[in-house]
Coordinates of N, CA and C in Angstrom, one line a residue:
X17 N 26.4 25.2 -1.9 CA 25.4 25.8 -1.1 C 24.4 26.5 -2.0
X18 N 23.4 26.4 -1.8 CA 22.1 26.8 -2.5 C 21.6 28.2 -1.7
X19 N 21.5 29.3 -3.3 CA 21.4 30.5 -2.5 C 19.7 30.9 -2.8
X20 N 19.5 32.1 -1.9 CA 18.1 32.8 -1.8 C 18.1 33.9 -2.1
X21 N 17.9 34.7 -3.2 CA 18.1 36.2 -3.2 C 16.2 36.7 -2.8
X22 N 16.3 37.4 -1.8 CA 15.1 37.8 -1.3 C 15.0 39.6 -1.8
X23 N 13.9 40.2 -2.1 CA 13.9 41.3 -2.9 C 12.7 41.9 -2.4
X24 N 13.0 43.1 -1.2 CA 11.7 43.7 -0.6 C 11.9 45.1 -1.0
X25 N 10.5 45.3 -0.7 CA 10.0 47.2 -1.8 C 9.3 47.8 -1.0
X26 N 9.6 48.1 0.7 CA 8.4 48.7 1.0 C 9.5 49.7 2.2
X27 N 9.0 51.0 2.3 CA 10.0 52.1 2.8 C 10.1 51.9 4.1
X28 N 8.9 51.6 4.4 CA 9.2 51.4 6.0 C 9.3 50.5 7.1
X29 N 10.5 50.4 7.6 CA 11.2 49.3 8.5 C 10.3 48.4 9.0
X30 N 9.2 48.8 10.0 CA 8.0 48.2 10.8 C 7.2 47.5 9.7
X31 N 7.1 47.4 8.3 CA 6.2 46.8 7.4 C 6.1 45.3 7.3
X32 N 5.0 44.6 7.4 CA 5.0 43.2 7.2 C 6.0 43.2 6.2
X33 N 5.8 43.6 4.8 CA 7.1 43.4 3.8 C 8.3 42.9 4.2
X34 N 8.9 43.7 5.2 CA 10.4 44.0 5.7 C 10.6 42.5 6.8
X35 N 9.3 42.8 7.7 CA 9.6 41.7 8.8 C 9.5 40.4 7.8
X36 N 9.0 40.6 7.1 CA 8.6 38.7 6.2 C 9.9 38.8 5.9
X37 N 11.0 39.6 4.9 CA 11.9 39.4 4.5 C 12.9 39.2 5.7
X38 N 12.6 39.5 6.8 CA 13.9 39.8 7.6 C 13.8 38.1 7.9
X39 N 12.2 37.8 8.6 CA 12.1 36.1 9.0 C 12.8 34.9 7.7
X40 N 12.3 35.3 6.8 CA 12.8 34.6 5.5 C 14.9 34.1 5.5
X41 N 15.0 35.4 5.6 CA 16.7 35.7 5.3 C 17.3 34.9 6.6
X42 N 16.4 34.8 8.1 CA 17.0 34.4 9.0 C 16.6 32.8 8.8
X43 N 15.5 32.7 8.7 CA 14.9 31.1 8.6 C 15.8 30.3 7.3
X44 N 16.1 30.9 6.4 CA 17.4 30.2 5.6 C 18.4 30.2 5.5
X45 N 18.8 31.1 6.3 CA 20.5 31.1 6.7 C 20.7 30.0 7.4
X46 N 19.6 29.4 8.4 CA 19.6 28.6 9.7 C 19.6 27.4 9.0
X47 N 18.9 27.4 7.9 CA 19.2 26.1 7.1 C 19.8 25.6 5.7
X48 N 21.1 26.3 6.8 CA 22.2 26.4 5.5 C 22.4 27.3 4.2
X49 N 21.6 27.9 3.8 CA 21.2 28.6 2.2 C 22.1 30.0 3.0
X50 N 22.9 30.2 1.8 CA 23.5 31.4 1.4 C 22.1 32.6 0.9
X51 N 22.0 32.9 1.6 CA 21.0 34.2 1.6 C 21.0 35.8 1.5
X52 N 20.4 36.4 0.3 CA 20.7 37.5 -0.1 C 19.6 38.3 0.1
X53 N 19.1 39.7 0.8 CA 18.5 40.0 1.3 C 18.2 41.9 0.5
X54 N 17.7 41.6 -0.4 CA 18.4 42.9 -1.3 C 17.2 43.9 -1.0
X55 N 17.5 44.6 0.2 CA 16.2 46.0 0.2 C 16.1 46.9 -0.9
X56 N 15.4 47.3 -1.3 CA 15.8 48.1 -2.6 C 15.1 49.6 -1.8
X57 N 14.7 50.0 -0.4 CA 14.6 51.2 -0.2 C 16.3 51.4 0.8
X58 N 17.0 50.4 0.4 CA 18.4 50.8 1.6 C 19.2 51.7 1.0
X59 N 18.5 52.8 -0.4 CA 19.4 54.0 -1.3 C 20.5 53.4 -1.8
X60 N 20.5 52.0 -1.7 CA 21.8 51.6 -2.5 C 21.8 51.5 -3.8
X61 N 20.9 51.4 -4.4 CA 20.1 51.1 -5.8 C 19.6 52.2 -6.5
X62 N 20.1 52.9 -7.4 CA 19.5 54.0 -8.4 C 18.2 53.0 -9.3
X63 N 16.7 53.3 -9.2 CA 15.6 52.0 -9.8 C 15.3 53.3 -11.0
X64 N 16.3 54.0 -11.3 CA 15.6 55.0 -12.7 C 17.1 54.9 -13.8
X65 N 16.3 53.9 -14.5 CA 17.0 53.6 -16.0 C 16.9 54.8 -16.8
X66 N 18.3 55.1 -16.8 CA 18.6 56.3 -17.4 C 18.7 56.0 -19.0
X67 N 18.9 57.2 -20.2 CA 19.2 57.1 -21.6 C 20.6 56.7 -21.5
X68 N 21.6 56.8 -20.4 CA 23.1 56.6 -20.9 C 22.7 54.9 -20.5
X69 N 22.1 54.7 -19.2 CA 22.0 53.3 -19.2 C 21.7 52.3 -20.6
X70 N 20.3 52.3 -20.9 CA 19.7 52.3 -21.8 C 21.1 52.2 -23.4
X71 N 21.7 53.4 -23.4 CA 22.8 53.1 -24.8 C 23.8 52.1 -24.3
X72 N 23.9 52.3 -23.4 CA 25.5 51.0 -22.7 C 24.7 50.4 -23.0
X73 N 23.8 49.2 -22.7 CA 23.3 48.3 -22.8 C 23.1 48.0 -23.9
X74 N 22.2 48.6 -24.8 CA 22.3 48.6 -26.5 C 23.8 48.0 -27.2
X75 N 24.6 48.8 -26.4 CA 25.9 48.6 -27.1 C 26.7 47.6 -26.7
X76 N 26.2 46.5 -25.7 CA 26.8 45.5 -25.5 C 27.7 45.4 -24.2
X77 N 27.5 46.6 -23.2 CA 27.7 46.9 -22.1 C 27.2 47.1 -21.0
X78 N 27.6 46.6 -19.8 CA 26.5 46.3 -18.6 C 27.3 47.4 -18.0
X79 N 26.3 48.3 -17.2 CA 27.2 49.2 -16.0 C 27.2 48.5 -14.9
X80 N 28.4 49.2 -14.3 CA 28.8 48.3 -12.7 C 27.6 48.0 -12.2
X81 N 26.7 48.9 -11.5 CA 25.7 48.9 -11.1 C 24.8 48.2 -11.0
X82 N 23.9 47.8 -12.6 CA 23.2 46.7 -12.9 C 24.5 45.3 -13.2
X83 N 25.1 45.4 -13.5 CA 26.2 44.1 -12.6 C 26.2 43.5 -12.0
X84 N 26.7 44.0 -11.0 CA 26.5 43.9 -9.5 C 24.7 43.0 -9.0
X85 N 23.9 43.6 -9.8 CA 22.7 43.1 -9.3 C 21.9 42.0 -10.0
X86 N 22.5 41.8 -11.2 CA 22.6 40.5 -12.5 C 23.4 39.5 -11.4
X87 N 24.5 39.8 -11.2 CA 25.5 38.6 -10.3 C 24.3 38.0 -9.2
X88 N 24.2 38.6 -8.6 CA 23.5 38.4 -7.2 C 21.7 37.3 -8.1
X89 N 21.5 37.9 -9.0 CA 20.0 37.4 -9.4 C 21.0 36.1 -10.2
X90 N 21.6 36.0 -11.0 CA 22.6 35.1 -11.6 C 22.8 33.8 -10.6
X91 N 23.2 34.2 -9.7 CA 23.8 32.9 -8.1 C 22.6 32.5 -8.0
X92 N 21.3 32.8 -7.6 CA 20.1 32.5 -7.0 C 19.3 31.2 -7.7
X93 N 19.6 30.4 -7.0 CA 18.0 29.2 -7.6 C 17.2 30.0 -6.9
X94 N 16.7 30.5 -5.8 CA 15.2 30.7 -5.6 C 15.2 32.2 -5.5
X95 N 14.2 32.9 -5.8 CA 14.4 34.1 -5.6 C 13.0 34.8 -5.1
X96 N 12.4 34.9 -3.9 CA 11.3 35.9 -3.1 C 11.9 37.2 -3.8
X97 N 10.0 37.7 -3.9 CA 9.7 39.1 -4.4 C 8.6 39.6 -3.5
X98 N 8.7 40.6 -2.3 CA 7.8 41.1 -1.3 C 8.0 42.7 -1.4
X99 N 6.1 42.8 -1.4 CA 6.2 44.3 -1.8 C 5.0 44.4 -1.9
X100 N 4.3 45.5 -1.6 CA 2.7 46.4 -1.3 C 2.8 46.4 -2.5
X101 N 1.1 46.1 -2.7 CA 0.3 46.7 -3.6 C 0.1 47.8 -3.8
X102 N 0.6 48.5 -5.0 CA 0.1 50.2 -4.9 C -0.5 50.8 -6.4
X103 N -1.1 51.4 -6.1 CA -2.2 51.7 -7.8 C -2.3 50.1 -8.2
X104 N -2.7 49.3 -8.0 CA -2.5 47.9 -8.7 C -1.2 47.6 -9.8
X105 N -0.5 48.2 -8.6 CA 1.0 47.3 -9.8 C 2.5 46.8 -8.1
X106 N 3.3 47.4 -9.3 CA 5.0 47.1 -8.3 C 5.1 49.1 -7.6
X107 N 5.9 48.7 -6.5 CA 6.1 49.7 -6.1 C 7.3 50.7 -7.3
X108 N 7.5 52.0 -7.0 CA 8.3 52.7 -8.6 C 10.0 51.7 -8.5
X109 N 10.5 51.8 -6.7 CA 11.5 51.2 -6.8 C 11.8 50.1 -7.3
X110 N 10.6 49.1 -7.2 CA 10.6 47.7 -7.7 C 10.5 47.9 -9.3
X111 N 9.7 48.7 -9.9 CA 9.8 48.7 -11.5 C 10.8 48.8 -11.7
X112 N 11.9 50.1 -11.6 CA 12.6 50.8 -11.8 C 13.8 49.2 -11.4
X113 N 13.8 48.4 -10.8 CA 14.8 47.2 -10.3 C 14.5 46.2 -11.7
X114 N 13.2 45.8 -11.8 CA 13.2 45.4 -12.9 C 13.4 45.7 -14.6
X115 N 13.0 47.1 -14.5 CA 13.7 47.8 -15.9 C 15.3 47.7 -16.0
X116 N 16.1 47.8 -14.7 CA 17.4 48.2 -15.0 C 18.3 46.8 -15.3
X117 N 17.1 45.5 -14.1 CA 18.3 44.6 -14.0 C 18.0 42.9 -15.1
X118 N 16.4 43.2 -15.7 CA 16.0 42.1 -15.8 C 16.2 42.4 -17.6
X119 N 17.4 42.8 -17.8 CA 17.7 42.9 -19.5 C 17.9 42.1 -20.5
X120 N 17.7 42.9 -21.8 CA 17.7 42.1 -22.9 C 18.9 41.3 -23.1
X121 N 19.6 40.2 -23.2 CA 20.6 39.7 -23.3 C 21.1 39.3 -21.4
X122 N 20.2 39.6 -20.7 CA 20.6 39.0 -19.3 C 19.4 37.9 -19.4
X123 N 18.4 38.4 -19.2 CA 17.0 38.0 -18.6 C 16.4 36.9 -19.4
X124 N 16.5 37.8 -21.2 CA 15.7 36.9 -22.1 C 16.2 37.5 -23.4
X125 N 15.8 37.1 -24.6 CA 16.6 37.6 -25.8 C 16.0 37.4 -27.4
X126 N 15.9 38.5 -27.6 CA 15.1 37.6 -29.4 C 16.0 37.1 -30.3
X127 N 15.0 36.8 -31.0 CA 15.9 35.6 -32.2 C 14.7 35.2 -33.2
X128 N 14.8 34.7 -34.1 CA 14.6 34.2 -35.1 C 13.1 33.3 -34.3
X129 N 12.9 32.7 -33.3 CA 12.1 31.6 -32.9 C 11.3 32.5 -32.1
X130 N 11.8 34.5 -31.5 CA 11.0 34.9 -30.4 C 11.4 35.3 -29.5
X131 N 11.0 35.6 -28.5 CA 11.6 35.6 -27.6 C 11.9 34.3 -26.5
X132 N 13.2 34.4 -25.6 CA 13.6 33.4 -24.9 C 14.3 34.0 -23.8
X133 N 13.8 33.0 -23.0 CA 13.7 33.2 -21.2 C 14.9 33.1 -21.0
X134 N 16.1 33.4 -20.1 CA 17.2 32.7 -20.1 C 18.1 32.6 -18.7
X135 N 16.3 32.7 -17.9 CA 16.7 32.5 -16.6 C 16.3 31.4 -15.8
X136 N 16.2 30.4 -16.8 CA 15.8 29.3 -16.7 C 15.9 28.4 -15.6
X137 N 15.7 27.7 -14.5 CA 16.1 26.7 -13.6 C 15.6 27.3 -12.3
X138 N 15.5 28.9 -12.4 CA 14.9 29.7 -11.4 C 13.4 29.6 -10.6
X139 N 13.6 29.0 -9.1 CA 11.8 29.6 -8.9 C 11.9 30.6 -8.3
X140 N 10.8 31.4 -8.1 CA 9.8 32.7 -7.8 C 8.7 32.1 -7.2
X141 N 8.9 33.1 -6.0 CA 7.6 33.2 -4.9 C 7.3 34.6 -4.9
X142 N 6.7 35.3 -4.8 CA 6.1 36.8 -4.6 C 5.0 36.7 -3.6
X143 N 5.1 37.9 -3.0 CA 4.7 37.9 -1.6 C 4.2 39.5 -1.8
X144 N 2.3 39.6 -1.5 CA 1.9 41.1 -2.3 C 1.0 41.4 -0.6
X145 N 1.8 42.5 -0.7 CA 0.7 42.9 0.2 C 0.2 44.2 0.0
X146 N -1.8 44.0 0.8 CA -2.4 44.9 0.2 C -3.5 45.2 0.8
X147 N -4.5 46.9 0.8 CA -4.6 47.3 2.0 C -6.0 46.9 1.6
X148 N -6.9 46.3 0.6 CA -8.2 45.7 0.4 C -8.3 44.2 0.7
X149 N -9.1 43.9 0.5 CA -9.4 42.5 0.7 C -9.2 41.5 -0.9
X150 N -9.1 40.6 -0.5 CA -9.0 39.8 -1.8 C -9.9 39.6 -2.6
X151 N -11.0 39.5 -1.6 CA -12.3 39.5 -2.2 C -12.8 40.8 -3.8
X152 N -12.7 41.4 -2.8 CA -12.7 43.0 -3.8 C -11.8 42.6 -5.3
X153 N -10.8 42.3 -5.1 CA -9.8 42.4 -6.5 C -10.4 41.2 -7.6
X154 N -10.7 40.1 -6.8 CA -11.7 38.6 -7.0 C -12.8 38.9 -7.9
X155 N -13.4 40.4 -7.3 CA -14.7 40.4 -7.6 C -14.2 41.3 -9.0
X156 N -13.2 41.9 -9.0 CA -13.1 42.6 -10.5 C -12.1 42.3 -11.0
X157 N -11.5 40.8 -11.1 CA -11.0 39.9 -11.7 C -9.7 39.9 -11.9
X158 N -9.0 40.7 -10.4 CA -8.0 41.3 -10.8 C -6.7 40.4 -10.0
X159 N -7.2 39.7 -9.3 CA -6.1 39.0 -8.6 C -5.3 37.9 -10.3
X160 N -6.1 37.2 -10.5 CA -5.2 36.6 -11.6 C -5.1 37.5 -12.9
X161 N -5.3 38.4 -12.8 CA -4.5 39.7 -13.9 C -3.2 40.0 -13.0
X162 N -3.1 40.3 -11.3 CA -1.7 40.6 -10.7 C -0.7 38.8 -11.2
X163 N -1.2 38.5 -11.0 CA -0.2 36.9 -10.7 C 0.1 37.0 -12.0
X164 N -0.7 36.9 -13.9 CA -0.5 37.3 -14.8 C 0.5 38.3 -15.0
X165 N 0.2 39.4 -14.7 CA 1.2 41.2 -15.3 C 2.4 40.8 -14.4
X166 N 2.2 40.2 -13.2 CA 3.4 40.3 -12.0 C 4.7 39.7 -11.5
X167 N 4.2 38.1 -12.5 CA 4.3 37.4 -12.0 C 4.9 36.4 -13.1
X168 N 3.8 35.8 -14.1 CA 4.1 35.4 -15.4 C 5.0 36.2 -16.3
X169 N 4.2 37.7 -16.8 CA 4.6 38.3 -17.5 C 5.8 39.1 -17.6
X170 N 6.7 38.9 -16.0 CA 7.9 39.3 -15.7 C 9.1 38.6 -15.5
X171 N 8.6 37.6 -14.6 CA 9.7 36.4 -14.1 C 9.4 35.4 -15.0
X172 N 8.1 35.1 -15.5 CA 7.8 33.8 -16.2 C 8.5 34.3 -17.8
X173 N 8.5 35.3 -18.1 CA 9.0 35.9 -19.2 C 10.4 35.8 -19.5
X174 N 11.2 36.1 -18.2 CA 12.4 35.2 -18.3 C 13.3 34.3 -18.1
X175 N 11.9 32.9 -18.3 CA 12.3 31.6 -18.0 C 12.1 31.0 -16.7
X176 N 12.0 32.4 -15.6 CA 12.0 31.3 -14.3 C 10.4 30.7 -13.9
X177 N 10.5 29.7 -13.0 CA 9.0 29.5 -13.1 C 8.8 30.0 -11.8
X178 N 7.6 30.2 -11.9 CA 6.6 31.4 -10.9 C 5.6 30.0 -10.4
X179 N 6.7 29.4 -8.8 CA 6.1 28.3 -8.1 C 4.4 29.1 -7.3
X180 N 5.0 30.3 -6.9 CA 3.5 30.5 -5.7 C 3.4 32.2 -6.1
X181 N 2.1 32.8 -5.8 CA 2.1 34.4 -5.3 C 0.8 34.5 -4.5
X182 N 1.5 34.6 -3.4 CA 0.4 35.0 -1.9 C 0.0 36.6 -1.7
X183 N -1.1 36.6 -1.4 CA -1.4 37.8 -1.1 C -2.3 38.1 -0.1
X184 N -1.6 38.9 1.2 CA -1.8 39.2 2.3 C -2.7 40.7 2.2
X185 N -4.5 40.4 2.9 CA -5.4 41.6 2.9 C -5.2 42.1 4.0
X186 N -5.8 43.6 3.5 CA -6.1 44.4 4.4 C -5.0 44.3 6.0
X187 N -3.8 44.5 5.4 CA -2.2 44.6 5.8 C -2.2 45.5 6.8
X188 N -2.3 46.7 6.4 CA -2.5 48.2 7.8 C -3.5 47.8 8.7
X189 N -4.7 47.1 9.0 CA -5.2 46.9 9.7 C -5.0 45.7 10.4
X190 N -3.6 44.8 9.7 CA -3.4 43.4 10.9 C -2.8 43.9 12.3
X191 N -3.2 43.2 13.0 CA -2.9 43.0 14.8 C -1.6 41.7 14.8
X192 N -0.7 41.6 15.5 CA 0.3 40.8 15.8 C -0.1 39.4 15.4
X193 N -1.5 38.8 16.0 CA -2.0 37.2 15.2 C -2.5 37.4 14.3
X194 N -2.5 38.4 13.7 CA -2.8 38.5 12.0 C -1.8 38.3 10.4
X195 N -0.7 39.0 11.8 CA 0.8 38.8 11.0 C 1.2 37.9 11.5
X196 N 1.0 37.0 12.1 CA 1.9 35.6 12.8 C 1.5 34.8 12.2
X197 N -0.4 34.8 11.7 CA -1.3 33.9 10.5 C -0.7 34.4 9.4
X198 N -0.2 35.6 9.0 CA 0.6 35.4 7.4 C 1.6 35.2 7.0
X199 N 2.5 35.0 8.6 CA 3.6 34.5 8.8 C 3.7 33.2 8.2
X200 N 2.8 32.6 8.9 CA 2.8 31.2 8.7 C 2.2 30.9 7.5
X201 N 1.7 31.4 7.0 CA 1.4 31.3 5.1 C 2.0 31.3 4.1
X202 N 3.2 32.6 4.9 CA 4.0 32.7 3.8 C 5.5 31.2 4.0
X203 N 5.6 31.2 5.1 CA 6.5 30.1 5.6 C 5.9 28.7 4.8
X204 N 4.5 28.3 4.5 CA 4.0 27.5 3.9 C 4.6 27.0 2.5
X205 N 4.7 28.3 1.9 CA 5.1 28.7 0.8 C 6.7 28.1 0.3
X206 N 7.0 27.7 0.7 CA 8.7 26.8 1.2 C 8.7 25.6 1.2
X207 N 8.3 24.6 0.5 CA 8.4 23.5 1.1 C 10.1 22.6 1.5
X208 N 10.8 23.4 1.1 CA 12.0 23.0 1.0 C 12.6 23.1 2.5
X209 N 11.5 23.6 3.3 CA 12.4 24.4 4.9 C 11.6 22.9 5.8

């Protein structure tokens, strides 16, 4: 069974973010895929890499914690990333997910040749939403600097390849056929369904 680890960042329940993940998690269960639905505002997750963290890890030790969430990213051939745009980056909980769980000797590793990806065989979709227009970010060249810093420079960094990254405008102001049109955008984004 081919699994989905889906990974949303946004606090509140009613958020396109949440509902895309909730449609996602149900539209692949339905077709078979073992599907993992990891909210990272459900307080289950500490996203602040501590100095003790930080030394375990140095020292060749994973805590339960980031364990636990290496496994789950570990199982996943595909893995969605949905989450608002904020100051033009990741939300703190989403950094804070990728500082703790996307580690050196998990993720990627140096050596003699560089560094190396070692999440290899993985795709990535990301799913951004955001309260300007596309246009605006277009015009100060910042959409492919997000897909770049966000996208490449994170997932593509450790080996997985970065298939799609959609981005849904001016989000707080959609109406129900606004979200059913990014529904279906982001559903596009799947060709496997």
């Amino acid at each position: 069974m081919k699994t989905h680890l889906i990974i949303s960042a946004h606090p509140s329940e009613n958020s396109f973010s949440n509902y895309l993940a909730q449609q996602l998690t149900e539209l692949f269960q339905n077709n078979g895929w073992k599907t993992v639905w990891r909210n990272l505002y459900d307080g289950s997750f500490d996203p602040v890499l501590s100095g003790l963290d930080l030394q375990t890890l140095k020292a060749g030790s994973i805590p339960e914690e980031i364990r636990k969430e290496q496994l789950k990213m570990a199982e996943a051939e595909l893995v969605t990333v949905v989450y608002p745009l904020w100051w033009a980056s990741f939300p703190a909980v989403l950094k804070g997910y990728i500082d703790r769980v996307l580690t050196n000797g998990f993720a990627y590793s140096y050596g003699p040749e560089g560094v190396k990806g070692l999440l290899g065989g993985k795709r990535v979709v990301l799913h951004t939403t955001m309260g300007n227009t596309v246009e605006e970010y277009e015009d100060k060249g910042l959409i492919d600097a997000f897909k770049a810093s966000q996208g490449d420079e994170v997932f593509g960094f450790c080996g997985m390849t970065v298939e799609n990254h959609l981005f849904y405008p001016q989000i707080t102001l959609a109406d129900e056929e606004k979200r059913n049109h990014f529904l279906e955008k982001a559903l596009a984004a799947y060709p496997e369904l």
